[in-house]
Rosetta silent file (secondary structure, phi, psi, omega in degrees, C-alpha in Angstrom):
SEQUENCE: MTALLDVIMPVFLVIGFGYAAARFGLFSDSAVDGVMRFAQNFALPCLLFRSIATLDLSGAYDSGLLLSFYGGAFSGFALCFLGARYLFNRPLTDSVAIGFAGLFSNTLLLGLPITERAYGPEALQGNFAIISIHSPMLYAFGISLMEWARTRGQGLSPSALTRQVVQAIFSQPLVIGIAIGFVVNLSGLPLPGAFWSGIDLMSRAAIPAALFGLGGVLFRYRPEGDKATIAMICAASLIVHPGVTWILGVKVFGLGTDALRSAVVTAAMAPGVNAYLFAHLYGVAKRVNASAVLIATALSITSTWMWLAILP
SCORE:     score description
SCORE:     0.000 S_00000001
   1 L     0.000  -37.905  178.840    0.000    0.000    0.000 S_00000001
   2 H   -61.892  -41.800  179.226    2.863    2.379    0.768 S_00000001
   3 H   -61.195  -41.154 -179.892    4.317    1.810   -2.705 S_00000001
   4 H   -62.976  -48.007 -174.893    0.962    2.592   -4.289 S_00000001
   5 H   -71.685  -42.458 -171.611    0.415    5.788   -2.325 S_00000001
   6 H   -86.826  -27.613 -172.677    3.962    7.140   -2.325 S_00000001
   7 H  -107.215  -52.107 -170.151    5.241    6.091   -5.742 S_00000001
   8 H   -85.135  -47.139 -171.743    2.435    5.453   -8.203 S_00000001
   9 H   -61.232  -40.116  178.650   -0.439    7.677   -7.157 S_00000001
  10 H   -57.330  -38.437  179.569    1.378   11.064   -7.358 S_00000001
  11 H   -65.021  -46.509 -177.029    2.239   10.375  -10.998 S_00000001
  12 H   -76.567  -21.661  173.420   -1.311    9.365  -11.894 S_00000001
  13 H   -66.977  -38.333  176.721   -2.796   12.211   -9.873 S_00000001
  14 H   -64.978  -42.920  175.691   -0.986   14.687  -12.131 S_00000001
  15 H   -60.838  -44.662  179.448   -2.346   12.820  -15.166 S_00000001
  16 H   -63.158  -35.120  177.020   -5.806   12.825  -13.552 S_00000001
  17 H   -61.747  -44.674  177.040   -5.531   16.547  -12.870 S_00000001
  18 H   -64.921  -39.560  178.266   -4.936   17.159  -16.571 S_00000001
  19 H   -62.133  -46.575 -178.769   -7.775   14.795  -17.493 S_00000001
  20 H   -65.424  -39.372  179.675  -10.197   16.581  -15.129 S_00000001
  21 H   -61.253  -40.811  177.350   -9.140   20.020  -16.349 S_00000001
  22 H   -72.389  -38.899 -177.437   -9.931   18.979  -19.930 S_00000001
  23 H   -62.018  -39.568 -175.950  -13.094   17.120  -18.916 S_00000001
  24 L   -98.382   16.038  173.811  -14.641   20.130  -17.173 S_00000001
  25 L    72.453   17.187  178.495  -13.611   22.650  -19.805 S_00000001
  26 L   -84.377  -12.568 -178.833  -10.961   24.346  -17.683 S_00000001
  27 L  -140.764  114.006 -174.439   -8.290   23.548  -20.257 S_00000001
  28 L   -73.617  165.906  176.800   -9.128   23.780  -23.950 S_00000001
  29 H   -58.701  -41.221 -179.360   -7.931   21.394  -26.656 S_00000001
  30 H   -66.410  -34.566  177.152   -5.603   24.068  -27.995 S_00000001
  31 H   -67.862  -41.626  176.662   -4.148   24.594  -24.517 S_00000001
  32 H   -60.215  -45.387  178.671   -3.556   20.844  -24.135 S_00000001
  33 H   -60.227  -38.703  179.418   -1.855   20.793  -27.541 S_00000001
  34 H   -65.158  -43.845  178.718    0.305   23.735  -26.467 S_00000001
  35 H   -63.269  -45.249 -179.673    1.416   22.046  -23.249 S_00000001
  36 H   -66.414  -35.741  177.604    2.220   18.800  -25.077 S_00000001
  37 H   -65.502  -42.125  176.424    4.064   20.681  -27.805 S_00000001
  38 H   -61.077  -46.495 -176.439    6.142   22.479  -25.169 S_00000001
  39 H   -66.637  -49.890 -172.515    6.853   19.212  -23.339 S_00000001
  40 H   -78.189  -31.995 -175.527    7.594   17.000  -26.334 S_00000001
  41 H   -94.533  -19.011 -174.511    9.366   19.506  -28.585 S_00000001
  42 H  -129.823  -59.880 -172.243   11.340   21.498  -26.015 S_00000001
  43 H   -68.932  -49.008 -179.942   11.351   20.425  -22.345 S_00000001
  44 H   -65.261  -40.337  173.296   11.691   16.644  -22.782 S_00000001
  45 H   -59.014  -36.124  175.795   14.436   16.986  -25.435 S_00000001
  46 H   -64.647  -42.171  178.106   16.316   19.184  -22.936 S_00000001
  47 H   -61.194  -45.624 -179.440   15.864   16.522  -20.239 S_00000001
  48 H   -68.356  -39.367  176.960   17.125   13.786  -22.562 S_00000001
  49 H   -57.771  -49.096 -177.607   19.998   15.951  -23.805 S_00000001
  50 H   -64.494  -40.836 -177.569   21.178   16.614  -20.267 S_00000001
  51 H   -66.662  -43.358 -179.218   20.801   13.000  -19.196 S_00000001
  52 H   -73.256  -37.448 -178.722   22.674   11.563  -22.193 S_00000001
  53 H   -63.618  -29.395 -177.534   25.339   14.287  -22.137 S_00000001
  54 L  -108.115    6.561 -176.841   26.226   13.438  -18.523 S_00000001
  55 L   -75.959  139.692  172.572   25.579    9.665  -18.666 S_00000001
  56 L   -77.592   94.702 -172.043   28.404    7.249  -17.891 S_00000001
  57 H   -63.979  -34.281 -178.514   28.217    5.488  -21.234 S_00000001
  58 H   -67.315  -31.480 -178.365   30.620    2.713  -20.259 S_00000001
  59 H   -93.216  -23.347 -172.532   28.506    1.735  -17.276 S_00000001
  60 H   -79.414  -36.939 -170.572   25.022    2.399  -18.622 S_00000001
  61 L   -90.070   77.695  176.254   24.945    0.203  -21.724 S_00000001
  62 L   -85.343  119.334 -176.879   24.630   -3.247  -20.230 S_00000001
  63 H   -61.130  -36.051  178.428   23.843   -5.674  -23.054 S_00000001
  64 H   -63.590  -40.206  177.143   21.824   -7.870  -20.685 S_00000001
  65 H   -59.308  -50.566 -175.965   19.677   -4.884  -19.656 S_00000001
  66 H   -69.184  -40.688  179.343   18.932   -3.910  -23.251 S_00000001
  67 H   -67.389  -35.676  177.429   18.353   -7.462  -24.477 S_00000001
  68 H   -64.287  -49.945 -177.434   16.011   -8.149  -21.557 S_00000001
  69 H   -64.702  -49.869 -174.123   13.933   -5.017  -22.154 S_00000001
  70 H   -77.892  -22.728  169.614   13.811   -5.210  -25.943 S_00000001
  71 H   -62.167  -41.062  175.650   13.307   -8.975  -25.925 S_00000001
  72 H   -66.869  -40.144 -179.004   10.122   -8.252  -23.977 S_00000001
  73 H   -62.167  -46.251 -178.132    9.188   -5.384  -26.284 S_00000001
  74 H   -74.913  -21.758  170.583    9.444   -7.461  -29.452 S_00000001
  75 H   -66.304  -41.159  175.903    7.559  -10.300  -27.756 S_00000001
  76 H   -62.454  -40.024  177.800    4.726   -7.806  -27.210 S_00000001
  77 H   -62.955  -47.514 -177.190    4.916   -6.794  -30.863 S_00000001
  78 H   -59.709  -44.042  179.476    4.820  -10.401  -32.067 S_00000001
  79 H   -60.040  -48.213 -175.255    1.781  -11.208  -29.910 S_00000001
  80 H   -72.429  -39.636  179.636   -0.181   -8.163  -31.083 S_00000001
  81 H   -65.077  -50.883 -177.447    0.838   -8.347  -34.739 S_00000001
  82 H   -68.307  -37.566  177.741    0.120  -12.061  -35.110 S_00000001
  83 H   -64.379  -44.307  179.290   -3.046  -11.856  -33.023 S_00000001
  84 H   -63.822  -40.355 -174.411   -4.398   -8.948  -35.056 S_00000001
  85 H   -75.940  -46.607 -169.432   -3.522  -10.592  -38.356 S_00000001
  86 H  -106.138  -22.825  177.833   -4.489  -14.210  -37.797 S_00000001
  87 H   -92.381  -41.076 -177.089   -6.867  -14.195  -34.808 S_00000001
  88 L  -106.858    2.287  173.777   -8.856  -11.038  -35.569 S_00000001
  89 L    55.713   41.345  177.259   -8.300  -11.012  -39.368 S_00000001
  90 L   -81.488  152.825  174.567   -7.177   -7.372  -39.504 S_00000001
  91 L   -58.502  160.846 -175.654   -5.536   -5.977  -42.671 S_00000001
  92 H   -60.439  -41.982 -179.287   -1.740   -6.096  -42.754 S_00000001
  93 H   -66.847  -39.433  174.344   -1.333   -2.347  -42.157 S_00000001
  94 H   -59.218  -42.931 -176.948   -3.741   -2.470  -39.190 S_00000001
  95 H   -63.969  -37.252  177.702   -1.774   -5.391  -37.781 S_00000001
  96 H   -64.568  -44.952 -179.894    1.498   -3.449  -37.954 S_00000001
  97 H   -64.419  -40.662  178.553   -0.052   -0.486  -36.107 S_00000001
  98 H   -67.740  -39.437  174.806   -1.587   -2.772  -33.461 S_00000001
  99 H   -60.915  -37.911  178.901    1.746   -4.561  -33.105 S_00000001
 100 H   -62.454  -35.028  177.059    3.414   -1.172  -32.597 S_00000001
 101 H   -64.344  -35.241  176.675    1.070   -0.538  -29.643 S_00000001
 102 H   -76.817  -14.846 -177.434    2.328   -3.752  -28.037 S_00000001
 103 H   -92.627  -39.506 -165.219    5.910   -2.711  -28.761 S_00000001
 104 L  -100.228   93.035  178.974    6.091    0.936  -27.712 S_00000001
 105 E   -83.487  160.842 -176.284    5.784    1.364  -23.939 S_00000001
 106 L   -82.964   72.346 -174.850    5.639    4.750  -22.232 S_00000001
 107 H   -67.296  -30.800 -170.460    9.268    4.703  -21.118 S_00000001
 108 H   -92.371  -54.205 -173.252    9.609    8.466  -20.697 S_00000001
 109 H   -78.371  -26.292  178.750    6.410    9.947  -19.241 S_00000001
 110 H  -111.704  -49.530 -175.860    5.571    7.013  -16.936 S_00000001
 111 H   -59.927  -41.779 -177.119    8.615    4.767  -16.621 S_00000001
 112 H   -67.172  -53.425 -178.322   11.032    7.543  -15.696 S_00000001
 113 H   -66.771  -33.614 -179.890    9.032    9.271  -12.906 S_00000001
 114 H   -69.984  -42.335  176.456    7.822    5.988  -11.366 S_00000001
 115 H   -61.629  -41.948 -179.466   11.344    4.531  -11.275 S_00000001
 116 H   -64.700  -43.121 -179.150   12.666    7.753   -9.767 S_00000001
 117 H   -69.307  -32.572 -178.367    9.975    7.884   -7.104 S_00000001
 118 H   -77.874  -40.387 -168.776   10.398    4.212   -6.258 S_00000001
 119 H  -126.441   -4.286  177.301   14.185    3.942   -6.183 S_00000001
 120 L    96.199  159.551 -177.949   15.638    7.470   -6.350 S_00000001
 121 H   -60.184  -29.289 -177.717   17.400    9.514   -9.079 S_00000001
 122 H   -70.400  -10.907 -178.739   20.565    7.416   -8.806 S_00000001
 123 H   -92.209    5.145 -170.858   18.612    4.392  -10.116 S_00000001
 124 L   -91.052   -1.904 -176.349   17.825    5.993  -13.493 S_00000001
 125 H   -57.427  -44.879  178.487   21.003    5.111  -15.391 S_00000001
 126 H   -65.062  -36.516  177.026   19.406    2.005  -16.892 S_00000001
 127 H   -58.704  -46.904 -177.433   16.252    3.961  -17.786 S_00000001
 128 H   -69.048  -31.538  174.695   18.225    6.492  -19.792 S_00000001
 129 H   -63.291  -43.299  177.734   20.159    3.744  -21.558 S_00000001
 130 H   -64.309  -47.922 -175.637   16.829    2.197  -22.640 S_00000001
 131 H   -64.380  -33.611 -174.533   15.295    5.550  -23.591 S_00000001
 132 H   -62.235  -26.989  178.302   18.330    6.657  -25.612 S_00000001
 133 H  -113.720    0.492 -172.902   17.682    4.005  -28.277 S_00000001
 134 H   -63.380  -62.462 -178.105   13.946    3.487  -27.716 S_00000001
 135 H   -63.413  -48.476 -179.181   12.415    5.971  -30.158 S_00000001
 136 H   -58.056  -46.549 -175.358   15.108    5.706  -32.882 S_00000001
 137 H   -71.723  -45.959 -174.741   15.123    1.916  -32.971 S_00000001
 138 H   -73.262  -35.848  174.677   11.395    1.256  -32.557 S_00000001
 139 H   -66.729  -39.363  177.112   10.318    3.972  -34.980 S_00000001
 140 H   -59.542  -43.818  179.264   12.841    2.656  -37.521 S_00000001
 141 H   -65.387  -50.228 -176.179   11.372   -0.823  -37.108 S_00000001
 142 H   -64.526  -45.326 -178.809    7.730    0.313  -37.160 S_00000001
 143 H   -66.370  -42.033  179.410    8.050    2.713  -40.086 S_00000001
 144 H   -60.369  -45.080 -178.599   10.069    0.218  -42.151 S_00000001
 145 H   -67.417  -39.935  179.882    7.493   -2.506  -41.576 S_00000001
 146 H   -67.173  -42.944  179.173    4.557   -0.177  -42.275 S_00000001
 147 H   -64.317  -37.129  175.271    6.089    1.185  -45.469 S_00000001
 148 H   -63.538  -44.573 -179.058    6.746   -2.372  -46.601 S_00000001
 149 H   -63.366  -38.691 -178.036    3.142   -3.329  -45.799 S_00000001
 150 H   -73.839  -31.913 -170.314    1.754   -0.295  -47.636 S_00000001
 151 H  -110.145   14.648  178.063    3.943   -0.580  -50.730 S_00000001
 152 L   -55.483  130.116  179.115    4.052   -4.333  -51.289 S_00000001
 153 L    82.564   -3.147 -179.087    4.048   -4.928  -55.022 S_00000001
 154 L   -96.253   -4.257  174.892    4.671   -1.253  -55.822 S_00000001
 155 L    72.928   30.219  177.131    8.407   -1.664  -56.350 S_00000001
 156 L   -66.872  127.100 -176.104    9.609    0.919  -53.793 S_00000001
 157 L   -72.041  152.520  177.439   13.402    0.858  -53.870 S_00000001
 158 H   -58.076  -36.396 -178.913   15.406    0.116  -50.704 S_00000001
 159 H   -67.360  -39.183  178.136   17.102    3.526  -50.956 S_00000001
 160 H   -66.392  -40.468  177.610   13.751    5.344  -51.104 S_00000001
 161 H   -63.827  -42.199  179.189   12.474    3.359  -48.120 S_00000001
 162 H   -61.773  -42.449  179.042   15.656    4.131  -46.175 S_00000001
 163 H   -61.016  -43.838  179.483   15.288    7.859  -46.892 S_00000001
 164 H   -60.791  -43.853 -178.103   11.693    7.835  -45.655 S_00000001
 165 H   -65.953  -48.327 -178.167   12.658    6.037  -42.442 S_00000001
 166 H   -62.478  -42.772  179.546   15.681    8.246  -41.666 S_00000001
 167 H   -63.298  -41.565 -179.776   13.735   11.435  -42.358 S_00000001
 168 H   -65.446  -39.500 -177.710   10.863   10.325  -40.116 S_00000001
 169 H   -70.052  -50.154 -171.876   13.186    9.405  -37.245 S_00000001
 170 L   -85.805    9.691  168.844   15.455   12.445  -37.268 S_00000001
 171 L   -94.279   -1.594 -179.634   12.593   14.916  -37.557 S_00000001
 172 L   -86.919  125.807  179.870   11.585   14.016  -33.980 S_00000001
 173 H   -57.927  -35.515  179.235   12.760   16.537  -31.343 S_00000001
 174 H   -61.484  -42.453  179.793   13.302   13.751  -28.781 S_00000001
 175 H   -67.343  -38.353  178.126   15.725   11.991  -31.111 S_00000001
 176 H   -62.284  -44.224  178.105   17.484   15.284  -31.851 S_00000001
 177 H   -60.462  -42.774  178.279   17.942   15.926  -28.119 S_00000001
 178 H   -63.252  -44.640 -177.485   19.374   12.423  -27.645 S_00000001
 179 H   -63.464  -43.070  179.060   21.721   12.800  -30.626 S_00000001
 180 H   -66.714  -36.173  176.024   23.097   16.146  -29.433 S_00000001
 181 H   -59.260  -43.195  176.962   23.554   14.668  -25.959 S_00000001
 182 H   -62.783  -40.478  179.300   25.721   11.899  -27.430 S_00000001
 183 H   -59.168  -47.692 -179.572   27.775   14.484  -29.344 S_00000001
 184 H   -65.812  -41.953 -178.832   28.492   16.465  -26.152 S_00000001
 185 H   -63.131  -49.177 -174.625   29.180   13.314  -24.124 S_00000001
 186 H   -74.402  -29.976 -178.541   31.555   11.722  -26.615 S_00000001
 187 H   -85.405  -19.909 -175.115   33.364   14.944  -27.551 S_00000001
 188 L    67.985   24.572 -176.973   33.804   16.197  -23.989 S_00000001
 189 L   -61.526  120.925  178.585   32.752   19.632  -25.221 S_00000001
 190 L   -76.751  133.102  179.375   32.878   22.094  -22.295 S_00000001
 191 L  -123.283  144.564 -174.769   29.737   24.173  -21.917 S_00000001
 192 L   -65.796  154.842 -179.056   29.296   27.199  -19.611 S_00000001
 193 H   -60.796  -34.851  179.719   27.523   26.888  -16.277 S_00000001
 194 H   -63.420  -35.509  178.238   24.809   29.335  -17.324 S_00000001
 195 H   -63.447  -47.451 -179.264   23.913   27.015  -20.218 S_00000001
 196 H   -64.980  -34.324  177.937   23.550   24.023  -17.886 S_00000001
 197 H   -63.698  -42.119  177.118   21.466   26.097  -15.453 S_00000001
 198 H   -64.539  -41.447  177.592   19.045   26.950  -18.252 S_00000001
 199 H   -62.476  -39.650  178.668   18.894   23.311  -19.343 S_00000001
 200 H   -62.397  -40.999  178.631   18.184   22.301  -15.733 S_00000001
 201 H   -61.451  -45.784  178.335   15.255   24.728  -15.540 S_00000001
 202 H   -64.309  -40.376 -177.270   13.742   23.303  -18.718 S_00000001
 203 H   -64.025  -38.963 -179.190   14.383   19.731  -17.560 S_00000001
 204 H   -67.464  -23.717  178.604   12.587   20.236  -14.256 S_00000001
 205 H   -83.852  -14.533 -167.616    9.487   21.388  -16.129 S_00000001
 206 H   -64.539  -57.386 -173.043    9.483   18.443  -18.523 S_00000001
 207 H   -67.019  -47.915  178.792    7.858   15.588  -16.589 S_00000001
 208 H   -59.119  -43.638  179.860    5.133   17.591  -14.739 S_00000001
 209 H   -64.398  -42.082 -178.179    4.092   19.403  -17.925 S_00000001
 210 H   -66.919  -41.053  179.209    4.112   16.195  -19.957 S_00000001
 211 H   -65.432  -43.668  177.974    2.064   14.251  -17.388 S_00000001
 212 H   -61.533  -46.428  178.535   -0.512   17.048  -17.087 S_00000001
 213 H   -63.768  -36.837  178.443   -0.749   17.316  -20.872 S_00000001
 214 H   -60.449  -38.965  176.256   -1.013   13.535  -21.190 S_00000001
 215 H   -59.592  -42.773  178.020   -4.132   13.650  -18.993 S_00000001
 216 H   -64.812  -38.383  178.807   -5.682   16.191  -21.345 S_00000001
 217 H   -67.030  -41.581 -178.539   -4.796   14.090  -24.380 S_00000001
 218 H   -63.794  -26.903  178.591   -6.260   10.924  -22.836 S_00000001
 219 H   -61.790  -28.839 -177.671   -9.599   12.707  -22.335 S_00000001
 220 L   -71.121  -22.655 -174.831  -10.014   12.828  -26.116 S_00000001
 221 L   -83.254  143.638  177.367   -9.939    9.057  -26.427 S_00000001
 222 L  -125.681  123.467  178.985  -13.069    6.998  -26.116 S_00000001
 223 L   -70.580  104.614 -175.282  -12.896    3.243  -25.487 S_00000001
 224 L  -131.290  131.948  169.423  -15.042    1.976  -28.343 S_00000001
 225 L    57.285  178.851  174.006  -15.410   -1.438  -29.958 S_00000001
 226 L    50.218   43.691 -173.954  -12.745   -4.066  -30.672 S_00000001
 227 H   -60.863  -39.461 -178.358  -12.681   -5.091  -27.015 S_00000001
 228 H   -66.786  -39.669  179.032  -10.771   -8.304  -27.599 S_00000001
 229 H   -66.350  -41.969  178.060   -8.055   -6.541  -29.613 S_00000001
 230 H   -63.252  -41.587  178.535   -7.734   -3.820  -26.981 S_00000001
 231 H   -62.445  -37.497  178.268   -7.496   -6.478  -24.241 S_00000001
 232 H   -63.275  -43.626  178.636   -4.722   -8.192  -26.205 S_00000001
 233 H   -63.343  -43.257  179.202   -2.704   -4.961  -26.393 S_00000001
 234 H   -61.336  -42.492  179.281   -3.184   -4.339  -22.664 S_00000001
 235 H   -65.422  -41.023  179.346   -2.027   -7.871  -21.846 S_00000001
 236 H   -63.360  -41.125 -175.967    1.007   -7.546  -24.115 S_00000001
 237 H   -76.025  -42.060 -170.254    2.021   -4.209  -22.585 S_00000001
 238 H   -96.589  -18.056 -177.529    1.306   -4.836  -18.912 S_00000001
 239 H  -120.785  -54.682 -174.156    2.004   -8.576  -18.557 S_00000001
 240 H   -66.686  -51.204 -177.455    3.948  -10.051  -21.500 S_00000001
 241 H   -57.974  -56.109  179.511    6.521   -7.276  -21.965 S_00000001
 242 H   -66.979  -31.553  179.975    7.533   -6.966  -18.277 S_00000001
 243 H   -64.669  -48.003  177.543    7.147  -10.725  -17.757 S_00000001
 244 H   -63.599  -40.825  178.724    9.554  -11.634  -20.556 S_00000001
 245 H   -60.589  -43.616  179.534   11.897   -8.854  -19.406 S_00000001
 246 H   -63.956  -45.294 -179.840   11.887  -10.229  -15.846 S_00000001
 247 H   -61.342  -47.393  179.737   12.529  -13.815  -16.989 S_00000001
 248 H   -64.243  -43.330 -177.224   15.403  -12.768  -19.255 S_00000001
 249 H   -65.208  -38.143 -176.428   16.854  -10.403  -16.669 S_00000001
 250 H   -88.453  -48.973 -170.358   16.758  -12.933  -13.809 S_00000001
 251 H   -86.787  -29.404 -173.981   17.128  -16.333  -15.481 S_00000001
 252 H  -103.647  -50.757 -172.053   19.283  -15.552  -18.527 S_00000001
 253 L  -101.671  -10.828  178.172   21.374  -12.430  -17.924 S_00000001
 254 L    56.354   49.235 -176.503   21.503  -12.289  -14.120 S_00000001
 255 L   -63.534  147.707  171.785   20.991   -8.534  -13.997 S_00000001
 256 L   -67.761  169.356 -174.272   21.961   -6.567  -10.916 S_00000001
 257 H   -58.700  -49.665 -177.313   19.240   -5.036   -8.780 S_00000001
 258 H   -62.451  -44.662 -179.709   19.329   -1.542  -10.303 S_00000001
 259 H   -64.274  -41.360  179.650   19.387   -2.798  -13.891 S_00000001
 260 H   -64.022  -42.568  177.848   16.547   -5.254  -13.235 S_00000001
 261 H   -59.842  -49.130 -178.796   14.425   -2.528  -11.652 S_00000001
 262 H   -59.900  -44.540 -176.190   14.977   -0.139  -14.567 S_00000001
 263 H   -66.410  -48.490 -173.381   14.229   -2.801  -17.173 S_00000001
 264 H   -73.596  -44.111  179.098   11.103   -4.283  -15.590 S_00000001
 265 H   -61.517  -42.914  179.143    9.486   -1.042  -14.370 S_00000001
 266 H   -64.806  -39.842  179.599   10.037    0.558  -17.782 S_00000001
 267 H   -67.529  -26.458 -174.563    8.683   -2.534  -19.536 S_00000001
 268 L   -80.909   -0.063 -177.462    5.583   -2.545  -17.301 S_00000001
 269 L   -78.610  154.624  177.526    4.316    0.806  -18.561 S_00000001
 270 L   -65.273  164.053  174.197    1.248    1.229  -20.752 S_00000001
 271 E   -57.188  140.004  177.738    1.625    1.991  -24.480 S_00000001
 272 L   -74.417  164.453  176.354    2.792    5.550  -25.019 S_00000001
 273 H   -57.323  -24.190  178.051    0.739    8.150  -26.871 S_00000001
 274 H   -58.468  -27.113  177.745    3.176    7.466  -29.719 S_00000001
 275 H   -63.308  -39.803  175.780    1.245    4.239  -30.336 S_00000001
 276 H   -72.103  -42.053 -178.907   -1.804    6.322  -31.256 S_00000001
 277 H   -61.705  -36.702  177.982    0.263    8.897  -33.141 S_00000001
 278 H   -64.489  -44.918  177.967    1.823    6.119  -35.229 S_00000001
 279 H   -64.052  -40.475 -179.972   -1.630    4.758  -36.098 S_00000001
 280 H   -65.889  -36.410 -179.903   -2.883    8.286  -36.831 S_00000001
 281 H   -57.797  -38.477 -176.710    0.119    8.956  -39.091 S_00000001
 282 H  -102.632   -3.877  176.800   -0.911    6.091  -41.363 S_00000001
 283 L    69.609   32.001 -179.202   -4.678    6.328  -40.813 S_00000001
 284 L  -132.960  145.851  174.274   -5.086    2.737  -39.619 S_00000001
 285 L    52.060   31.645 -176.327   -6.260    1.140  -36.332 S_00000001
 286 H   -66.506  -43.606 -177.338   -6.660    4.585  -34.759 S_00000001
 287 H   -64.919  -42.865 -179.928   -9.661    3.691  -32.591 S_00000001
 288 H   -61.914  -50.022 -175.690   -8.042    0.502  -31.284 S_00000001
 289 H   -68.038  -38.901  178.442   -4.729    2.140  -30.410 S_00000001
 290 H   -62.684  -45.107  179.745   -6.335    5.225  -28.843 S_00000001
 291 H   -65.599  -38.462 -179.979   -8.568    3.072  -26.654 S_00000001
 292 H   -64.698  -40.535  178.085   -5.662    0.792  -25.724 S_00000001
 293 H   -60.423  -46.528 -177.876   -3.533    3.754  -24.605 S_00000001
 294 H   -65.068  -50.699 -174.648   -6.355    5.046  -22.388 S_00000001
 295 H   -69.152  -42.884 -179.720   -7.390    1.719  -20.858 S_00000001
 296 H   -65.867  -35.021  177.386   -3.859    0.384  -20.359 S_00000001
 297 H   -63.226  -41.209  177.418   -2.793    3.638  -18.700 S_00000001
 298 H   -66.635  -43.688 -178.674   -5.646    3.257  -16.204 S_00000001
 299 H   -67.500  -26.933 -176.139   -4.908   -0.437  -15.629 S_00000001
 300 H   -67.431  -16.032  173.672   -1.200    0.243  -15.138 S_00000001
 301 H   -57.668  -45.273 -179.688   -1.945    1.813  -11.744 S_00000001
 302 H   -78.434  -44.138 -175.906   -2.600   -1.717  -10.456 S_00000001
 303 H   -66.055  -35.921  177.981   -0.157   -3.638  -12.641 S_00000001
 304 H   -64.801  -39.903  175.970    2.743   -1.318  -11.739 S_00000001
 305 H   -57.537  -42.818  179.931    1.998   -1.887   -8.056 S_00000001
 306 H   -62.296  -46.583 -178.365    2.238   -5.628   -8.690 S_00000001
 307 H   -67.330  -36.251  176.394    5.610   -5.368  -10.465 S_00000001
 308 H   -62.807  -35.073  178.171    6.997   -3.078   -7.755 S_00000001
 309 H   -70.660  -32.934 -179.703    6.024   -5.738   -5.201 S_00000001
 310 H   -74.315  -37.386 -174.823    7.780   -8.482   -7.208 S_00000001
 311 L   -70.245  150.324  177.149   11.006   -6.557   -7.724 S_00000001
 312 L   -67.411    0.000    0.000   13.728   -6.559   -5.050 S_00000001
């Protein structure tokens, strides 16, 4: 009960505050969009830049940590893609988008603050290692698969497909922030204290603004239809992904306590809003993914409590 009250509930209360503000007309759609644009395009890239720029790269990138987390992620994708395609007879493009919802967990807006509240800021090294390759790798995978599904038989050249994927990935502010962070980290470029102070101010605003805005965004979604498909995505995100990650981390790679916590807590998060945005980008499975994001986010209050109880 202490874990629920002290760790999980403050995060979801901020989300609920944003949801209620939008629900009762205290925060307009345009205001919600503005907050999310500020968070995703400016504040969160600053947070990621600072974290990657100061990250101990030699200690953070544990192959067992990454293989455990992403082994779980791609297990979630396989379950949702194959289930959508062969169990629910969805078109191939729908199946890719639904698979992406099972793949793309909310590592940044939920995984980061919950891990920090549960285990302290010093426990976040593994989180940032996961996050640093999360969007680039998973978007590259999802976009490549979707473009293949959309253009089968149309003769799209590999070079044209590669250009589309690279352009889509490196137009994302989060990826830009991560990339610049790596440049500063690897080059050892000295930056003035005033610059870091400004980055710190932006970074401290990132998570609260993003969580509040996420509540407003979730209000727009309505859980409609396709209940079995939505349930499959929720199971993949909240049970299969963290479950496979835990098994690999404990039984195969023997992860240390901090690495196991970062991997499993991050894996246990609901699908990120990016799962809906990906579906919206291609105009497929939008209702399913939007509903899955909303329902899984609500269910993750309980499922996260369970995983926190299991972890050392």
